[in-house]
């Protein structure tokens, strides 16, 4: 009895020798632990309920004190064809400002603070997302706040003017920052989908900042902020409780812009065009200081892949992981991706290359696989040739070890990301918004495991038949013409035409 008694515990806490206390004996005065258990498959599934007005309510179980809840709306820059470009950018900046119930942003933050909450809004090309993470006990307050922020914003003249200032500053910063990836992403989309859907500018053009006012915003909101285009998603709460809160705060609510008949709703399907967007820019003063970043020219080349609703989406995701890449100064082992093709074939063989990274952007009706590369302006021609050759080599033989490594890495990244509650929330919301259901992680892992080398070759062959999209930023004196890049991608070895190489 002494072995499991108080004396042993005192001896241990006093810093003496380790007592011979059995780990199976409960400590005196400590309540018995109650462990959370998941009973049956239904505890892992995403539950979806559709309300009378068409609003979808989706939830995923996750144990813990805190929850993440938010509204995802099928609205983004791709829907602005019939409006002034930049409305979504404005709405993102205006989010969580004054509403019918809350007099200011400070009042909203103070309300959330009582429940240990934080809020955020993100607008992308096809979705705008209002999200709150807070103590699960404050669910009713959180849903009430989300409903008010999305459907009852005041959009005062002062708030709109402050947003104009913030957007102008952000646009200046975008053109000055050393990392050109956000700007190149805009350019490659504009080149790939010229003047349509996902090719429309995600950032508000400077000339539109003074043109967007409350009337323009209300006109847009009336068409796109409708219940049938919304999903209320939650992670870490009971489904029935979330549905009750949704019925209370989002059913039969009259938006501040009225509930008139929707008009001008853009249902266009993305049209891939291919093409080139070039921005001549002096990059020598991007980063000043004792160790300035060297002057570089940045090239991004892309080809149309597929939408995330198609079966080929998984092979394309594996292909993107297989290409991998990063900066020439990256450090780490195989887990960092040092065995990916853009490391082995590009960065390790060409010391003058500063960056080579693969990206895969996928949407409901299209997709874009790109490679971003950076080098000294004098090396632009060689850089383009190397990148086009990598695209051609994608259609070649895929080693079994290489493929298995890419599949394992993709599954690992997927599972690690889904350890985070906010990431699960976004995954639930986006999948339900697009498909009314959700593929669970183990289902996706099973699909990844089934990918074969023949699948990779098939999707690449299909991709290489499309015209390329090219974005170029910096000193473009030695940049090959678009026709030459297109011809190189059509060749067997990815080389630029011989006449070009001789006389350039």
Short mmCIF file of C-alpha atoms in Angstrom, two decimals:
data_model
loop_
_atom_site.label_atom_id
_atom_site.label_comp_id
_atom_site.label_asym_id
_atom_site.label_seq_id
_atom_site.Cartn_x
_atom_site.Cartn_y
_atom_site.Cartn_z
CA UNK A 1 0.00 0.00 0.00
CA UNK A 2 2.92 2.30 0.70
CA UNK A 3 4.16 1.96 -2.91
CA UNK A 4 1.02 3.65 -4.27
CA UNK A 5 0.60 5.97 -1.30
CA UNK A 6 1.28 9.62 -0.52
CA UNK A 7 4.77 8.99 0.80
CA UNK A 8 5.95 7.77 -2.57
CA UNK A 9 4.43 10.78 -4.30
CA UNK A 10 6.11 13.14 -1.81
CA UNK A 11 9.45 11.44 -2.30
CA UNK A 12 9.11 11.92 -6.07
CA UNK A 13 8.04 15.57 -5.90
CA UNK A 14 10.77 16.34 -3.43
CA UNK A 15 13.38 15.63 -6.08
CA UNK A 16 14.82 12.55 -4.38
CA UNK A 17 15.56 9.22 -5.97
CA UNK A 18 12.91 7.77 -8.31
CA UNK A 19 10.33 5.91 -6.19
CA UNK A 20 9.15 2.48 -7.14
CA UNK A 21 5.62 3.67 -7.95
CA UNK A 22 3.68 1.50 -10.34
CA UNK A 23 2.42 3.42 -13.37
CA UNK A 24 -0.84 1.45 -13.19
CA UNK A 25 -1.75 2.80 -9.75
CA UNK A 26 -3.92 5.94 -9.74
CA UNK A 27 -2.47 8.86 -7.80
CA UNK A 28 -4.44 9.78 -4.66
CA UNK A 29 -6.82 12.75 -4.99
CA UNK A 30 -6.67 12.79 -8.80
CA UNK A 31 -10.05 12.29 -10.56
CA UNK A 32 -10.37 9.40 -12.96
CA UNK A 33 -9.60 10.40 -16.54
CA UNK A 34 -12.39 10.25 -19.10
CA UNK A 35 -11.05 9.80 -22.61
CA UNK A 36 -12.82 10.92 -25.77
CA UNK A 37 -13.68 8.05 -28.08
CA UNK A 38 -14.89 7.94 -31.68
CA UNK A 39 -17.64 5.36 -31.87
CA UNK A 40 -18.19 4.02 -35.34
CA UNK A 41 -17.48 5.41 -38.78
CA UNK A 42 -20.13 8.14 -38.51
CA UNK A 43 -17.91 9.99 -36.00
CA UNK A 44 -15.42 10.65 -38.81
CA UNK A 45 -17.85 11.60 -41.54
CA UNK A 46 -18.77 15.13 -42.55
CA UNK A 47 -22.47 15.71 -41.97
CA UNK A 48 -24.39 18.02 -44.31
CA UNK A 49 -27.89 19.49 -43.85
CA UNK A 50 -29.66 21.71 -46.40
CA UNK A 51 -31.98 24.36 -44.92
CA UNK A 52 -35.26 25.53 -46.48
CA UNK A 53 -33.61 28.54 -48.13
CA UNK A 54 -30.89 26.42 -49.78
CA UNK A 55 -28.11 27.17 -47.28
CA UNK A 56 -25.91 24.14 -46.61
CA UNK A 57 -24.70 23.42 -43.08
CA UNK A 58 -21.66 21.12 -42.83
CA UNK A 59 -19.80 19.94 -39.76
CA UNK A 60 -16.88 17.69 -38.87
CA UNK A 61 -16.23 16.24 -35.43
CA UNK A 62 -12.95 17.16 -33.76
CA UNK A 63 -12.39 16.95 -30.04
CA UNK A 64 -11.16 19.98 -28.15
CA UNK A 65 -12.29 23.12 -26.37
CA UNK A 66 -12.20 25.35 -29.46
CA UNK A 67 -14.09 25.28 -32.74
CA UNK A 68 -13.68 26.91 -36.15
CA UNK A 69 -16.86 28.09 -37.85
CA UNK A 70 -17.30 30.13 -41.00
CA UNK A 71 -19.32 31.07 -44.05
CA UNK A 72 -17.98 30.13 -47.48
CA UNK A 73 -19.61 31.86 -50.42
CA UNK A 74 -19.43 30.95 -54.11
CA UNK A 75 -18.18 34.41 -55.01
CA UNK A 76 -14.81 35.72 -56.14
CA UNK A 77 -12.88 37.66 -58.75
CA UNK A 78 -13.91 35.18 -61.46
CA UNK A 79 -17.52 36.41 -61.10
CA UNK A 80 -16.70 40.07 -61.76
CA UNK A 81 -16.93 39.99 -65.57
CA UNK A 82 -20.11 42.12 -65.56
CA UNK A 83 -18.86 44.39 -62.75
CA UNK A 84 -15.89 46.56 -61.93
CA UNK A 85 -12.83 44.41 -61.28
CA UNK A 86 -11.72 44.48 -57.65
CA UNK A 87 -15.03 44.10 -55.77
CA UNK A 88 -13.92 40.88 -54.03
CA UNK A 89 -10.71 42.59 -52.94
CA UNK A 90 -12.82 45.37 -51.40
CA UNK A 91 -15.14 42.90 -49.64
CA UNK A 92 -12.15 41.07 -48.15
CA UNK A 93 -10.79 44.31 -46.66
CA UNK A 94 -14.24 45.46 -45.46
CA UNK A 95 -15.01 42.19 -43.66
CA UNK A 96 -15.66 42.30 -39.92
CA UNK A 97 -16.26 46.06 -39.97
CA UNK A 98 -19.40 47.72 -38.52
CA UNK A 99 -22.73 45.90 -38.99
CA UNK A 100 -26.36 46.35 -37.98
CA UNK A 101 -25.62 44.92 -34.50
CA UNK A 102 -21.98 45.95 -34.03
CA UNK A 103 -20.95 49.60 -34.21
CA UNK A 104 -17.31 49.05 -35.15
CA UNK A 105 -14.59 46.49 -35.79
CA UNK A 106 -13.36 47.03 -32.22
CA UNK A 107 -16.77 46.02 -30.88
CA UNK A 108 -16.65 42.80 -32.95
CA UNK A 109 -13.15 41.98 -31.69
CA UNK A 110 -14.20 42.68 -28.10
CA UNK A 111 -17.17 40.31 -28.48
CA UNK A 112 -14.90 37.58 -29.85
CA UNK A 113 -12.34 38.19 -27.12
CA UNK A 114 -14.89 37.11 -24.49
CA UNK A 115 -14.80 33.65 -26.12
CA UNK A 116 -11.07 33.66 -26.87
CA UNK A 117 -11.89 34.13 -30.55
CA UNK A 118 -10.11 35.42 -33.63
CA UNK A 119 -11.56 36.21 -37.07
CA UNK A 120 -10.35 36.34 -40.65
CA UNK A 121 -11.64 36.84 -44.19
CA UNK A 122 -10.00 35.56 -47.38
CA UNK A 123 -11.13 36.17 -50.93
CA UNK A 124 -9.83 33.98 -53.76
CA UNK A 125 -10.74 33.62 -57.42
CA UNK A 126 -13.79 31.46 -56.75
CA UNK A 127 -14.59 31.71 -53.02
CA UNK A 128 -14.86 34.26 -50.24
CA UNK A 129 -14.54 32.91 -46.71
CA UNK A 130 -15.48 34.49 -43.37
CA UNK A 131 -14.08 32.42 -40.49
CA UNK A 132 -13.94 32.56 -36.70
CA UNK A 133 -12.05 30.33 -34.25
CA UNK A 134 -13.39 30.52 -30.69
CA UNK A 135 -14.43 28.54 -27.61
CA UNK A 136 -17.15 26.08 -28.61
CA UNK A 137 -19.40 27.42 -25.81
CA UNK A 138 -19.74 30.69 -27.74
CA UNK A 139 -21.12 29.03 -30.90
CA UNK A 140 -24.40 30.98 -30.88
CA UNK A 141 -22.54 34.30 -30.59
CA UNK A 142 -20.14 33.28 -33.38
CA UNK A 143 -22.88 32.27 -35.86
CA UNK A 144 -24.84 35.43 -35.03
CA UNK A 145 -21.70 37.49 -35.73
CA UNK A 146 -20.98 35.68 -39.02
CA UNK A 147 -24.55 36.20 -40.22
CA UNK A 148 -24.38 39.90 -39.34
CA UNK A 149 -20.97 40.41 -40.98
CA UNK A 150 -21.99 38.69 -44.23
CA UNK A 151 -25.58 39.93 -44.59
CA UNK A 152 -25.80 43.18 -42.60
CA UNK A 153 -22.56 45.17 -43.19
CA UNK A 154 -22.96 48.95 -42.91
CA UNK A 155 -20.28 49.75 -45.53
CA UNK A 156 -19.98 53.32 -44.29
CA UNK A 157 -18.26 55.99 -46.40
CA UNK A 158 -15.44 56.17 -43.86
CA UNK A 159 -14.83 52.40 -44.00
CA UNK A 160 -14.86 52.39 -47.82
CA UNK A 161 -12.36 55.28 -47.91
CA UNK A 162 -10.06 53.48 -45.46
CA UNK A 163 -10.32 50.36 -47.63
CA UNK A 164 -9.31 52.36 -50.71
CA UNK A 165 -6.20 53.55 -48.87
CA UNK A 166 -5.35 50.02 -47.68
CA UNK A 167 -5.74 48.59 -51.20
CA UNK A 168 -3.55 51.29 -52.77
CA UNK A 169 -0.86 50.53 -50.19
CA UNK A 170 -1.14 46.78 -50.84
CA UNK A 171 -0.79 47.29 -54.61
CA UNK A 172 2.35 49.38 -54.10
CA UNK A 173 3.76 46.75 -51.76
CA UNK A 174 2.95 43.99 -54.28
CA UNK A 175 5.14 45.68 -56.89
CA UNK A 176 8.00 46.37 -54.47
CA UNK A 177 8.30 43.14 -52.49
CA UNK A 178 11.31 40.88 -53.20
CA UNK A 179 9.10 37.78 -53.56
CA UNK A 180 7.41 38.08 -57.00
CA UNK A 181 5.32 34.89 -56.68
CA UNK A 182 1.92 36.60 -56.01
CA UNK A 183 2.45 38.94 -58.97
CA UNK A 184 3.57 36.10 -61.26
CA UNK A 185 0.54 34.04 -60.22
CA UNK A 186 -1.72 36.90 -61.34
CA UNK A 187 0.18 37.22 -64.61
CA UNK A 188 0.10 33.49 -65.45
CA UNK A 189 -3.66 33.35 -64.85
CA UNK A 190 -4.17 36.41 -67.05
CA UNK A 191 -2.11 34.76 -69.79
CA UNK A 192 -3.81 31.35 -69.50
CA UNK A 193 -7.42 32.61 -69.34
CA UNK A 194 -7.31 35.91 -71.16
CA UNK A 195 -10.18 38.21 -70.08
CA UNK A 196 -12.38 35.43 -68.67
CA UNK A 197 -13.24 33.77 -65.31
CA UNK A 198 -10.10 32.80 -63.34
CA UNK A 199 -8.01 35.03 -65.62
CA UNK A 200 -9.65 38.16 -64.22
CA UNK A 201 -7.52 40.18 -61.81
CA UNK A 202 -7.78 39.08 -58.17
CA UNK A 203 -6.44 42.43 -56.97
CA UNK A 204 -8.34 45.68 -57.50
CA UNK A 205 -6.75 47.74 -60.32
CA UNK A 206 -5.61 51.19 -59.15
CA UNK A 207 -8.00 52.93 -61.56
CA UNK A 208 -11.01 51.15 -59.97
CA UNK A 209 -10.32 52.07 -56.34
CA UNK A 210 -12.24 55.37 -56.62
CA UNK A 211 -15.07 53.85 -58.69
CA UNK A 212 -16.17 51.16 -56.22
CA UNK A 213 -18.71 52.50 -53.71
CA UNK A 214 -21.58 51.20 -51.57
CA UNK A 215 -24.00 51.11 -54.53
CA UNK A 216 -21.61 48.99 -56.63
CA UNK A 217 -20.96 46.63 -53.70
CA UNK A 218 -24.69 46.22 -52.94
CA UNK A 219 -25.39 45.47 -56.60
CA UNK A 220 -22.81 42.69 -56.54
CA UNK A 221 -23.83 41.33 -53.13
CA UNK A 222 -27.48 41.12 -54.18
CA UNK A 223 -26.54 38.61 -56.90
CA UNK A 224 -23.86 36.52 -55.20
CA UNK A 225 -24.54 36.56 -51.45
CA UNK A 226 -27.61 34.34 -51.68
CA UNK A 227 -28.28 31.30 -49.40
CA UNK A 228 -28.01 28.76 -52.23
CA UNK A 229 -24.43 29.93 -52.86
CA UNK A 230 -23.38 29.62 -49.18
CA UNK A 231 -22.07 26.94 -46.85
CA UNK A 232 -21.92 27.33 -43.07
CA UNK A 233 -19.09 24.99 -42.07
CA UNK A 234 -17.95 24.09 -38.57
CA UNK A 235 -15.25 21.90 -37.02
CA UNK A 236 -15.27 20.96 -33.36
CA UNK A 237 -19.01 21.32 -32.68
CA UNK A 238 -22.09 19.08 -32.66
CA UNK A 239 -23.92 19.10 -35.98
CA UNK A 240 -27.40 19.53 -34.48
CA UNK A 241 -26.23 22.53 -32.48
CA UNK A 242 -24.76 24.17 -35.60
CA UNK A 243 -27.97 23.54 -37.56
CA UNK A 244 -30.05 25.14 -34.80
CA UNK A 245 -27.83 28.22 -34.78
CA UNK A 246 -28.03 28.42 -38.59
CA UNK A 247 -31.83 28.28 -38.49
CA UNK A 248 -31.90 30.97 -35.81
CA UNK A 249 -29.53 33.46 -37.46
CA UNK A 250 -29.46 32.65 -41.20
CA UNK A 251 -32.99 31.51 -42.03
CA UNK A 252 -35.39 34.22 -43.19
CA UNK A 253 -32.87 37.03 -42.67
CA UNK A 254 -33.38 40.10 -44.87
CA UNK A 255 -29.96 41.30 -46.15
CA UNK A 256 -29.18 45.01 -45.96
CA UNK A 257 -29.22 45.24 -49.79
CA UNK A 258 -32.70 43.69 -50.02
CA UNK A 259 -33.83 40.36 -51.39
CA UNK A 260 -34.71 41.30 -54.96
CA UNK A 261 -34.45 38.97 -57.93
CA UNK A 262 -30.86 38.09 -58.84
CA UNK A 263 -29.58 39.35 -62.19
CA UNK A 264 -26.27 39.25 -64.03
CA UNK A 265 -25.07 36.09 -62.25
CA UNK A 266 -22.03 34.94 -64.18
CA UNK A 267 -22.07 31.19 -64.82
CA UNK A 268 -19.29 31.22 -67.43
CA UNK A 269 -17.05 28.18 -67.80
CA UNK A 270 -13.33 28.91 -67.87
CA UNK A 271 -11.90 29.14 -71.40
CA UNK A 272 -8.20 28.32 -71.59
CA UNK A 273 -6.51 30.54 -74.18
CA UNK A 274 -2.78 30.35 -73.50
CA UNK A 275 -0.59 33.34 -74.27
CA UNK A 276 2.06 35.54 -72.71
CA UNK A 277 2.05 38.43 -70.25
CA UNK A 278 5.31 40.38 -69.94
CA UNK A 279 6.24 43.11 -67.46
CA UNK A 280 9.56 44.86 -68.07
CA UNK A 281 10.80 45.89 -64.65
CA UNK A 282 14.05 47.05 -63.10
CA UNK A 283 14.64 44.51 -60.34
CA UNK A 284 18.00 45.96 -59.24
CA UNK A 285 16.54 47.98 -56.34
CA UNK A 286 14.01 45.44 -55.07
CA UNK A 287 16.07 44.69 -51.99
CA UNK A 288 18.65 47.21 -50.83
CA UNK A 289 21.01 46.77 -47.90
CA UNK A 290 24.32 45.17 -46.96
CA UNK A 291 23.33 41.85 -48.61
CA UNK A 292 20.89 42.79 -51.39
CA UNK A 293 19.00 40.15 -53.32
CA UNK A 294 20.63 39.81 -56.76
CA UNK A 295 18.82 41.22 -59.77
CA UNK A 296 16.80 38.38 -61.28
CA UNK A 297 14.42 37.73 -64.13
CA UNK A 298 11.42 35.55 -63.25
CA UNK A 299 9.68 33.24 -65.71
CA UNK A 300 6.57 31.14 -65.12
CA UNK A 301 5.42 28.65 -67.76
CA UNK A 302 2.10 26.82 -67.39
CA UNK A 303 -0.14 24.34 -69.20
CA UNK A 304 -3.81 23.53 -68.62
CA UNK A 305 -4.34 20.52 -66.33
CA UNK A 306 -7.84 19.66 -65.06
CA UNK A 307 -10.47 20.65 -62.52
CA UNK A 308 -10.53 19.22 -58.99
CA UNK A 309 -13.80 17.45 -59.88
CA UNK A 310 -12.15 15.22 -62.50
CA UNK A 311 -10.51 11.85 -61.86
CA UNK A 312 -7.23 13.11 -63.32
CA UNK A 313 -6.88 15.62 -60.47
CA UNK A 314 -5.12 13.03 -58.28
CA UNK A 315 -2.49 12.06 -60.93
CA UNK A 316 -1.82 15.77 -61.53
CA UNK A 317 -1.36 16.30 -57.77
CA UNK A 318 1.15 13.41 -57.69
CA UNK A 319 2.93 14.86 -60.75
CA UNK A 320 3.18 18.27 -59.06
CA UNK A 321 4.69 16.64 -55.96
CA UNK A 322 7.10 14.67 -58.15
CA UNK A 323 8.33 17.90 -59.78
CA UNK A 324 8.58 19.73 -56.43
CA UNK A 325 11.45 22.18 -56.34
CA UNK A 326 12.15 25.36 -54.42
CA UNK A 327 14.93 27.89 -53.95
CA UNK A 328 18.61 27.16 -54.49
CA UNK A 329 19.35 28.01 -50.85
CA UNK A 330 16.85 25.54 -49.38
CA UNK A 331 18.25 23.16 -46.81
CA UNK A 332 16.97 19.83 -45.55
CA UNK A 333 16.80 16.17 -46.37
CA UNK A 334 14.51 14.00 -48.51
CA UNK A 335 11.48 15.07 -46.46
CA UNK A 336 12.04 18.61 -47.71
CA UNK A 337 11.74 17.42 -51.29
CA UNK A 338 15.44 17.32 -52.23
CA UNK A 339 14.82 14.26 -54.43
CA UNK A 340 12.20 15.97 -56.58
CA UNK A 341 12.97 16.48 -60.27
CA UNK A 342 13.40 20.25 -60.13
CA UNK A 343 16.07 19.79 -57.46
CA UNK A 344 17.87 16.86 -59.11
CA UNK A 345 17.63 17.96 -62.75
CA UNK A 346 17.64 21.75 -62.46
CA UNK A 347 18.94 23.32 -59.24
CA UNK A 348 21.65 20.71 -58.60
CA UNK A 349 22.95 20.84 -62.19
CA UNK A 350 22.73 24.56 -62.95
CA UNK A 351 24.33 26.61 -60.20
CA UNK A 352 23.12 29.90 -61.71
CA UNK A 353 19.44 29.01 -61.21
CA UNK A 354 18.06 30.70 -58.10
CA UNK A 355 14.64 29.06 -58.06
CA UNK A 356 12.67 26.31 -59.77
CA UNK A 357 9.29 25.45 -58.25
CA UNK A 358 6.21 23.61 -59.48
CA UNK A 359 2.66 24.83 -58.68
CA UNK A 360 -0.74 23.32 -59.36
CA UNK A 361 -3.80 25.61 -59.33
CA UNK A 362 -7.10 23.76 -59.65
CA UNK A 363 -10.67 25.08 -59.90
CA UNK A 364 -14.16 23.73 -60.45
CA UNK A 365 -13.87 23.79 -64.25
CA UNK A 366 -10.14 24.00 -65.07
CA UNK A 367 -6.61 23.77 -63.71
CA UNK A 368 -3.10 25.05 -64.37
CA UNK A 369 0.25 23.30 -63.77
CA UNK A 370 3.14 25.80 -63.73
CA UNK A 371 6.88 25.96 -63.18
CA UNK A 372 8.36 29.17 -61.79
CA UNK A 373 12.07 29.77 -62.41
CA UNK A 374 14.45 32.65 -61.56
CA UNK A 375 17.91 33.47 -62.86
CA UNK A 376 20.23 36.30 -63.88
CA UNK A 377 18.82 38.25 -66.89
CA UNK A 378 21.74 37.04 -69.06
CA UNK A 379 20.69 33.42 -68.48
CA UNK A 380 17.02 33.81 -69.48
CA UNK A 381 17.32 31.88 -72.76
CA UNK A 382 19.00 28.88 -71.09
CA UNK A 383 16.49 29.01 -68.23
CA UNK A 384 13.50 28.84 -70.60
CA UNK A 385 15.10 25.94 -72.46
CA UNK A 386 15.70 24.01 -69.23
CA UNK A 387 12.12 24.52 -68.00
CA UNK A 388 10.54 23.52 -71.32
CA UNK A 389 12.74 20.40 -71.32
CA UNK A 390 11.38 19.47 -67.88
CA UNK A 391 7.82 19.69 -69.24
CA UNK A 392 8.78 17.36 -72.12
CA UNK A 393 10.50 14.91 -69.74
CA UNK A 394 7.29 14.62 -67.69
CA UNK A 395 5.90 12.46 -70.51
CA UNK A 396 8.88 10.10 -70.33
CA UNK A 397 9.57 7.15 -68.08
CA UNK A 398 8.62 7.49 -64.41
CA UNK A 399 10.70 5.40 -62.03
CA UNK A 400 8.88 3.23 -59.51
CA UNK A 401 10.92 4.59 -56.59
CA UNK A 402 10.35 8.17 -57.76
CA UNK A 403 6.60 7.64 -58.09
CA UNK A 404 6.25 5.93 -54.71
CA UNK A 405 8.23 8.70 -53.03
CA UNK A 406 5.95 11.37 -54.58
CA UNK A 407 2.80 9.48 -53.54
CA UNK A 408 4.07 8.98 -49.99
CA UNK A 409 5.07 12.63 -49.74
CA UNK A 410 1.65 13.77 -51.01
CA UNK A 411 -0.19 11.56 -48.51
CA UNK A 412 2.09 12.75 -45.72
CA UNK A 413 1.50 16.42 -46.58
CA UNK A 414 -2.26 15.85 -46.80
CA UNK A 415 -2.47 14.16 -43.40
CA UNK A 416 -0.16 16.65 -41.70
CA UNK A 417 -2.15 19.62 -43.00
CA UNK A 418 -5.39 18.04 -41.80
CA UNK A 419 -4.06 17.97 -38.24
CA UNK A 420 -4.95 21.67 -38.10
CA UNK A 421 -8.56 22.57 -37.23
CA UNK A 422 -8.72 25.68 -39.52
CA UNK A 423 -7.41 23.60 -42.44
CA UNK A 424 -10.07 20.92 -41.83
CA UNK A 425 -12.68 23.69 -41.75
CA UNK A 426 -11.58 25.08 -45.11
CA UNK A 427 -11.42 21.59 -46.64
CA UNK A 428 -14.94 20.79 -45.41
CA UNK A 429 -16.34 24.12 -46.59
CA UNK A 430 -14.75 24.13 -50.03
CA UNK A 431 -15.63 20.50 -50.84
CA UNK A 432 -19.26 20.87 -49.72
CA UNK A 433 -19.57 24.18 -51.60
CA UNK A 434 -18.37 22.52 -54.82
CA UNK A 435 -19.84 19.00 -54.54
CA UNK A 436 -22.35 18.97 -51.62
CA UNK A 437 -20.25 16.23 -50.02
CA UNK A 438 -16.69 15.61 -48.80
CA UNK A 439 -14.08 13.00 -49.59
CA UNK A 440 -12.42 11.92 -46.34
CA UNK A 441 -8.61 11.79 -45.99
CA UNK A 442 -8.44 7.98 -46.08
CA UNK A 443 -10.44 7.99 -49.34
CA UNK A 444 -8.02 10.48 -50.90
CA UNK A 445 -5.04 8.44 -49.69
CA UNK A 446 -6.54 5.35 -51.33
CA UNK A 447 -6.90 7.24 -54.63
CA UNK A 448 -3.30 8.48 -54.38
CA UNK A 449 -2.06 4.91 -53.81
CA UNK A 450 -3.79 3.76 -57.01
CA UNK A 451 -1.90 6.21 -59.28
CA UNK A 452 0.38 4.41 -61.76
CA UNK A 453 3.17 5.63 -64.01
CA UNK A 454 0.83 5.16 -67.00
CA UNK A 455 -1.61 7.65 -65.40
CA UNK A 456 1.17 10.25 -65.12
CA UNK A 457 2.18 9.73 -68.76
CA UNK A 458 -1.44 9.94 -69.92
CA UNK A 459 -2.24 13.24 -68.19
CA UNK A 460 1.07 14.80 -69.30
CA UNK A 461 0.52 13.80 -72.94
CA UNK A 462 -2.91 15.40 -72.81
CA UNK A 463 -1.47 18.54 -71.19
CA UNK A 464 1.35 18.99 -73.73
CA UNK A 465 -1.13 19.33 -76.60
CA UNK A 466 -2.27 22.71 -75.21
CA UNK A 467 -0.76 26.12 -75.93
CA UNK A 468 1.52 27.30 -73.11
CA UNK A 469 0.81 30.22 -70.79
CA UNK A 470 3.87 32.36 -70.03
CA UNK A 471 4.46 35.11 -67.45
CA UNK A 472 7.74 37.04 -67.51
CA UNK A 473 8.92 39.70 -65.04
CA UNK A 474 12.16 41.70 -64.94
CA UNK A 475 14.83 42.40 -67.58
CA UNK A 476 13.41 40.60 -70.62
CA UNK A 477 16.04 41.55 -73.21
CA UNK A 478 16.99 37.91 -73.88
CA UNK A 479 13.53 36.40 -73.47
CA UNK A 480 12.59 34.10 -76.37
CA UNK A 481 9.41 34.94 -78.26
CA UNK A 482 6.16 33.18 -77.37
CA UNK A 483 6.29 31.33 -80.71
CA UNK A 484 9.75 29.98 -79.88
CA UNK A 485 8.62 28.78 -76.43
CA UNK A 486 5.60 27.09 -78.00
CA UNK A 487 7.82 25.42 -80.59
CA UNK A 488 10.21 24.21 -77.87
CA UNK A 489 7.34 22.57 -75.98
CA UNK A 490 6.31 20.82 -79.19
CA UNK A 491 9.80 19.44 -79.83
CA UNK A 492 11.09 16.11 -78.58
CA UNK A 493 13.81 17.55 -76.33
CA UNK A 494 12.34 20.90 -75.25
CA UNK A 495 15.07 22.87 -77.03
CA UNK A 496 14.47 26.28 -78.56
CA UNK A 497 14.51 26.31 -82.39
CA UNK A 498 18.04 26.11 -83.83
CA UNK A 499 17.81 29.35 -85.84
CA UNK A 500 16.91 31.17 -82.65
CA UNK A 501 19.89 29.74 -80.80
CA UNK A 502 22.27 30.69 -83.61
CA UNK A 503 21.24 34.27 -84.18
CA UNK A 504 19.81 35.47 -80.85
#
